[in-house]
PDB file of C-alpha atoms and ligand atoms in Angstrom:
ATOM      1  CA  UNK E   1       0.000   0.000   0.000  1.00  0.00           C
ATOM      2  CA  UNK E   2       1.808   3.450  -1.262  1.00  0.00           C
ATOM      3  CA  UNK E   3       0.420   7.195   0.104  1.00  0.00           C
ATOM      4  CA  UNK E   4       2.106   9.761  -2.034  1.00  0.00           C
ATOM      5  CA  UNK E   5       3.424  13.212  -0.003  1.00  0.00           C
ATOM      6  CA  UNK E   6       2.855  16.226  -2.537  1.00  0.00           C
ATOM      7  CA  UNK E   7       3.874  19.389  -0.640  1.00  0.00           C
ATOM      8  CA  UNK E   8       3.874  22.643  -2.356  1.00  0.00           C
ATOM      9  CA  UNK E   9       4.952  26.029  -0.579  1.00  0.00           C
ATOM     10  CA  UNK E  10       5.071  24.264   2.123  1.00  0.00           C
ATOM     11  CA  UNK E  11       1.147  23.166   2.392  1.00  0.00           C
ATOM     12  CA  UNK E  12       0.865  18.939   1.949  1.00  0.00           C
ATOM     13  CA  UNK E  13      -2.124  17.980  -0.072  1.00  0.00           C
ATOM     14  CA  UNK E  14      -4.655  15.464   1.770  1.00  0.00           C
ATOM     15  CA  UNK E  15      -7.582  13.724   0.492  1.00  0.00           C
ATOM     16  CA  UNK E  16     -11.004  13.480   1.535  1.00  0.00           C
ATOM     17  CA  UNK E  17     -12.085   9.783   1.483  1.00  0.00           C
ATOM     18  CA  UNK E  18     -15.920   9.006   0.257  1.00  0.00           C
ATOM     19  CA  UNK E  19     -15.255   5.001   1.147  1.00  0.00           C
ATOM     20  CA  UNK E  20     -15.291   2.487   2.824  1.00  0.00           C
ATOM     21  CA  UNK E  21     -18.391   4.476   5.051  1.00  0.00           C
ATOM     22  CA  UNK E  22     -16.344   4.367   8.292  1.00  0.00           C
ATOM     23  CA  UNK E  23     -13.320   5.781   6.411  1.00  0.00           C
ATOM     24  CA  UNK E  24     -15.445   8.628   4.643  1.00  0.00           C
ATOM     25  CA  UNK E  25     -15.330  11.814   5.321  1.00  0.00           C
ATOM     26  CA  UNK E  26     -11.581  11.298   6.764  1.00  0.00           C
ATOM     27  CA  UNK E  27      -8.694  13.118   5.245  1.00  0.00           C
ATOM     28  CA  UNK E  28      -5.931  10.985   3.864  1.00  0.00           C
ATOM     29  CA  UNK E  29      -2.721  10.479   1.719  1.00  0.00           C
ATOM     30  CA  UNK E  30      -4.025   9.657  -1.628  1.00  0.00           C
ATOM     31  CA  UNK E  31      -2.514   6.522  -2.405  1.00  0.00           C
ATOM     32  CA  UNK E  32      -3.754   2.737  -2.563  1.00  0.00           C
ATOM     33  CA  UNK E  33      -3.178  -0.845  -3.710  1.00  0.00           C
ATOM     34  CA  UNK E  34       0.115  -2.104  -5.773  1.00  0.00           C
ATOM     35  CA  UNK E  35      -0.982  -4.324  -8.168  1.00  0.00           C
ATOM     36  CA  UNK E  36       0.729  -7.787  -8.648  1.00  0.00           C
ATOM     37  CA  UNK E  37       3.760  -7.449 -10.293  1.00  0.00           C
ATOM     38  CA  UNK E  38       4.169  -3.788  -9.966  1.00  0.00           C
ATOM     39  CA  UNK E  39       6.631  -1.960  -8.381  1.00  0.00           C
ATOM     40  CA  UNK E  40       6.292   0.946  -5.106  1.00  0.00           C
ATOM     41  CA  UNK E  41       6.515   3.873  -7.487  1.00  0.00           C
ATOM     42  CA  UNK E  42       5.005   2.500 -10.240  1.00  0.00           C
ATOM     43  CA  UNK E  43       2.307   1.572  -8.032  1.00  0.00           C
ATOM     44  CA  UNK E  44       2.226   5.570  -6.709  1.00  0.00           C
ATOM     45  CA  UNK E  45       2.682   7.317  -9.974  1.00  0.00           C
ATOM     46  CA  UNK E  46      -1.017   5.003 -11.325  1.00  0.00           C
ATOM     47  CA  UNK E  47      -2.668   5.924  -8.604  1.00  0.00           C
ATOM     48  CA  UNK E  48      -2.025   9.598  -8.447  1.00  0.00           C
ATOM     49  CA  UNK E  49      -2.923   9.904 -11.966  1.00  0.00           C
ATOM     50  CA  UNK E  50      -6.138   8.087 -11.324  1.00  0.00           C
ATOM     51  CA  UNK E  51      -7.261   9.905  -8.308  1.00  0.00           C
ATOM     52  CA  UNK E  52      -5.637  13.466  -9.082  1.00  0.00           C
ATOM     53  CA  UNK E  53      -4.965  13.103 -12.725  1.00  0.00           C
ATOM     54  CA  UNK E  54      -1.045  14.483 -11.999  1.00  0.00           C
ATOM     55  CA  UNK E  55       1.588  13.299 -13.045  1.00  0.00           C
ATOM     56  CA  UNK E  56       4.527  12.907 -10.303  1.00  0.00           C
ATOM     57  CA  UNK E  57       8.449  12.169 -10.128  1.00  0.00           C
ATOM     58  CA  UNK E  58      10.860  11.368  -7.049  1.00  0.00           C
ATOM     59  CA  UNK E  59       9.844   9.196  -4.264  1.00  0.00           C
ATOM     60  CA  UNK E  60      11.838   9.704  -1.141  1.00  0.00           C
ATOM     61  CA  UNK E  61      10.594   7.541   1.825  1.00  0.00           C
ATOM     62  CA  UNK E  62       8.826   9.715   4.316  1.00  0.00           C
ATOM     63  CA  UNK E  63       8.075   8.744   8.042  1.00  0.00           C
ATOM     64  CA  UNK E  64       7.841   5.038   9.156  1.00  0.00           C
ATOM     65  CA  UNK E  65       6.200   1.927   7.639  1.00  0.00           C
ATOM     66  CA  UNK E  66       2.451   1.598   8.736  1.00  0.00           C
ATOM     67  CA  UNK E  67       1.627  -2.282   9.463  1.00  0.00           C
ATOM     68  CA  UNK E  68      -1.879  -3.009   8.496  1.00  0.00           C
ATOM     69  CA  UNK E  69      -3.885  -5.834  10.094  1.00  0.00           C
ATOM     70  CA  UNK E  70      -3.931  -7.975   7.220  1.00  0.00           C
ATOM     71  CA  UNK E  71      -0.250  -8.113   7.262  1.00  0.00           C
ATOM     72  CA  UNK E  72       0.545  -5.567   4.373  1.00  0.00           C
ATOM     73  CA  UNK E  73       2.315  -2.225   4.919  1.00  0.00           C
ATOM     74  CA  UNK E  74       1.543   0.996   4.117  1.00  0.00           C
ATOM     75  CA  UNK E  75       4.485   3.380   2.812  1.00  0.00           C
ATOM     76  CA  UNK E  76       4.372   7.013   2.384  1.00  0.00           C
ATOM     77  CA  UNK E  77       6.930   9.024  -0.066  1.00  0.00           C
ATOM     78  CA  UNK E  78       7.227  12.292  -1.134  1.00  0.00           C
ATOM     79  CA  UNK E  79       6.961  12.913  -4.167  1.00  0.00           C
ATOM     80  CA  UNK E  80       6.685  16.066  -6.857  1.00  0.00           C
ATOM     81  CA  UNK E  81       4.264  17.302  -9.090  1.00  0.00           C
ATOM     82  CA  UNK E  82       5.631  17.505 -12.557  1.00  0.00           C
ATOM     83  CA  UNK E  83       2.494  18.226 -14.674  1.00  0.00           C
ATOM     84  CA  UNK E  84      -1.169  18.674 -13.925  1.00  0.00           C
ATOM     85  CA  UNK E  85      -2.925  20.633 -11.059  1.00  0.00           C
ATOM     86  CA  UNK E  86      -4.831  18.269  -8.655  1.00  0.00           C
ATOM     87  CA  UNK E  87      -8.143  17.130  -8.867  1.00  0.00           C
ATOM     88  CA  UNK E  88     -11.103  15.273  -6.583  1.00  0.00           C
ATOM     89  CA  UNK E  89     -11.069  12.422  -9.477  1.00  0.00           C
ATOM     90  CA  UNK E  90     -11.886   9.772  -6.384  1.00  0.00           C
ATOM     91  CA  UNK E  91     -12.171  11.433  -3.602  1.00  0.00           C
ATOM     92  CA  UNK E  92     -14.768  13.992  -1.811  1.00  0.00           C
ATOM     93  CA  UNK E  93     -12.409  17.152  -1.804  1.00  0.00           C
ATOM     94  CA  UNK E  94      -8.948  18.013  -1.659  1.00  0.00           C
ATOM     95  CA  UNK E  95      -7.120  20.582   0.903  1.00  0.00           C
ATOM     96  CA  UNK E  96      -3.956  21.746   1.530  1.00  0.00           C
ATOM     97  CA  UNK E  97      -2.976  22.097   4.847  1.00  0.00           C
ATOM     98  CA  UNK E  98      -0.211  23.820   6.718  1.00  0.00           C
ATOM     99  CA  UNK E  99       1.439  22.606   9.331  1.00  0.00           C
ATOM    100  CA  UNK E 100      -1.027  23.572  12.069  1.00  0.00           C
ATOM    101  CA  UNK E 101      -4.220  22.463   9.945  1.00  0.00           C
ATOM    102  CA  UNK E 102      -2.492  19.206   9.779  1.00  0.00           C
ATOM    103  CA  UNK E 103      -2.820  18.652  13.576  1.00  0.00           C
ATOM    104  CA  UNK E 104      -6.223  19.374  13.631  1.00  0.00           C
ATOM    105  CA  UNK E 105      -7.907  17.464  10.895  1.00  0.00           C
ATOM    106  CA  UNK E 106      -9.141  14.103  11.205  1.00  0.00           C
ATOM    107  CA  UNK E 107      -6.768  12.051   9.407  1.00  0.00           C
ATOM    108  CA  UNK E 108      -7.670   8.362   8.825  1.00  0.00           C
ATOM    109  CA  UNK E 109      -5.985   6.391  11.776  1.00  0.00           C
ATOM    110  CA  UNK E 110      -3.431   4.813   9.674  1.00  0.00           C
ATOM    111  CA  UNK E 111      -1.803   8.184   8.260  1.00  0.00           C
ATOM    112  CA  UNK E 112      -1.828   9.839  11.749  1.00  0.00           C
ATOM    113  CA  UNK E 113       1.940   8.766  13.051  1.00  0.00           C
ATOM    114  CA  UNK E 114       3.282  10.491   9.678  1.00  0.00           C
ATOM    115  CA  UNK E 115       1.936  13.939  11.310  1.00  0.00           C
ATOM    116  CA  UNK E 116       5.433  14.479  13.194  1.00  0.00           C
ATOM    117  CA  UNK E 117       7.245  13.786   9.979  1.00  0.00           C
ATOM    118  CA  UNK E 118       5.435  15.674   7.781  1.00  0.00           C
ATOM    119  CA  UNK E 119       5.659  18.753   9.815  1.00  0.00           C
ATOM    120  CA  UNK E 120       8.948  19.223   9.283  1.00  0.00           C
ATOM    121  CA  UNK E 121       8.499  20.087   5.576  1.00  0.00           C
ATOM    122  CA  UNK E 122       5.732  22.281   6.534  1.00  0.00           C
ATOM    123  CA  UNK E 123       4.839  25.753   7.340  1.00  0.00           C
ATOM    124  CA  UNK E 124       2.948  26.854  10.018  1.00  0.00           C
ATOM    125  CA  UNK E 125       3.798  25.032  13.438  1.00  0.00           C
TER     126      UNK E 125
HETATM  127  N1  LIG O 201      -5.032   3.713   3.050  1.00  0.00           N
HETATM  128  C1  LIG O 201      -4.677   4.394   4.201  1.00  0.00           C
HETATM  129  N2  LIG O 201      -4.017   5.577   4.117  1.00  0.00           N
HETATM  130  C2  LIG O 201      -3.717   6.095   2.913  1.00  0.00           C
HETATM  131  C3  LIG O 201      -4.066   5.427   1.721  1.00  0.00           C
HETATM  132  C4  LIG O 201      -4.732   4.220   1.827  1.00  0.00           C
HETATM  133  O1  LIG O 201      -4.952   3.925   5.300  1.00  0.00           O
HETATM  134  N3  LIG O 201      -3.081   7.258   2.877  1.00  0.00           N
HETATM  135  C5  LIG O 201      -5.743   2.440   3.175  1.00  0.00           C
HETATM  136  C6  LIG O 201      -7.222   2.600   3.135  1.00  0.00           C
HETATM  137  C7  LIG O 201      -7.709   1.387   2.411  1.00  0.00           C
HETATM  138  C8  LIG O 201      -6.528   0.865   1.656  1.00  0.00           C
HETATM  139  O2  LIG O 201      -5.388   1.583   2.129  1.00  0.00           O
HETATM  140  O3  LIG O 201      -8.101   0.407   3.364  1.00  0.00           O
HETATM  141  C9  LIG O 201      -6.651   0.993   0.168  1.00  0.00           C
HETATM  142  O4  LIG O 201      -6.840   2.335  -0.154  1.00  0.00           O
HETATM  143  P1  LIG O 201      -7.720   2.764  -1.397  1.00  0.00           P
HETATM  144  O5  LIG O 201      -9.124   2.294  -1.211  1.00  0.00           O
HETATM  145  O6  LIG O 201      -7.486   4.203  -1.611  1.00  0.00           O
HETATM  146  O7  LIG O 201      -6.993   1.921  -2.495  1.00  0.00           O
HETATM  147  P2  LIG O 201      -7.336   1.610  -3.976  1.00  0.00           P
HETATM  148  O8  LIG O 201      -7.693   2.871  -4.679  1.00  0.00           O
HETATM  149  O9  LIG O 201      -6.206   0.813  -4.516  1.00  0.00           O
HETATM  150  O10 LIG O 201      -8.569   0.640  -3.836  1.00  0.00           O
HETATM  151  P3  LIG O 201     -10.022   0.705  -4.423  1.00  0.00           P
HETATM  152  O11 LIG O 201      -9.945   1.406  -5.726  1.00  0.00           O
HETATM  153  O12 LIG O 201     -10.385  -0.740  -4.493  1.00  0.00           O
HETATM  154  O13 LIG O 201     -10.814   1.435  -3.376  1.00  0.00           O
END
């Protein structure tokens, strides 16, 4: 599972999940699945054209691995926007928060240990 960190000016760009219902409404990294056979980036650069239709390079590791109950991990990297603006393509809305916001928006659980991590590339705190 890959979460791509976009941060421009120093504002990251979160997510607003419509699905599953206990995850909607929460604010996330947009990300998702690897497919079989495909690599971390590969995996992060599909879904980020999908969801935001951007295109994205880099792909630096950014805070820790989160284990998920079902035994996979989910893996965050920062990344950079190379063409396209962002857009809701999958998701509710989009924001981008500071460093401040960050703390105060509900997160989905799994993202919310990358919040001391994150900050550090952020303004506002
Ligand atoms: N997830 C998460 N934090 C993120 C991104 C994803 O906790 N920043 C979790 C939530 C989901 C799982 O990963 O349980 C898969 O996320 P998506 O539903 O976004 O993944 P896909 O887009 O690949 O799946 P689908 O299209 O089937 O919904």
């Amino acid at each position: 599972m890959v979460a791509a960190a976009i941060i421009v000016d120093g504002r990251l760009l979160l997510a607003q999940r419509t699905r599953p219902p206990e995850l909607a409404g929460l604010w996330e990294l947009p990300g998702g699945k690897a497919e079989a056979g495909e690599s971390p980036e590969d995996a992060l650069r599909r879904e980020l054209r999908e969801e935001l239709g951007v295109e994205v390079s880099g792909g630096d590791r950014i805070g820790d691995d989160v284990p998920l109950p079902d035994g996979r991990v989910l893996r965050a990297y920062r990344v950079e926007l190379v063409s396209g603006t962002p857009a809701a393509l999958d998701h509710a809305e989009l924001r981008w928060v500071d460093g401040r916001e960050l703390g105060e928006i509900d997160l989905v659980g799994n993202d919310r240990g990358w919040v001391p991590d994150l900050r550090l590339h952020l303004n506002g705190w």
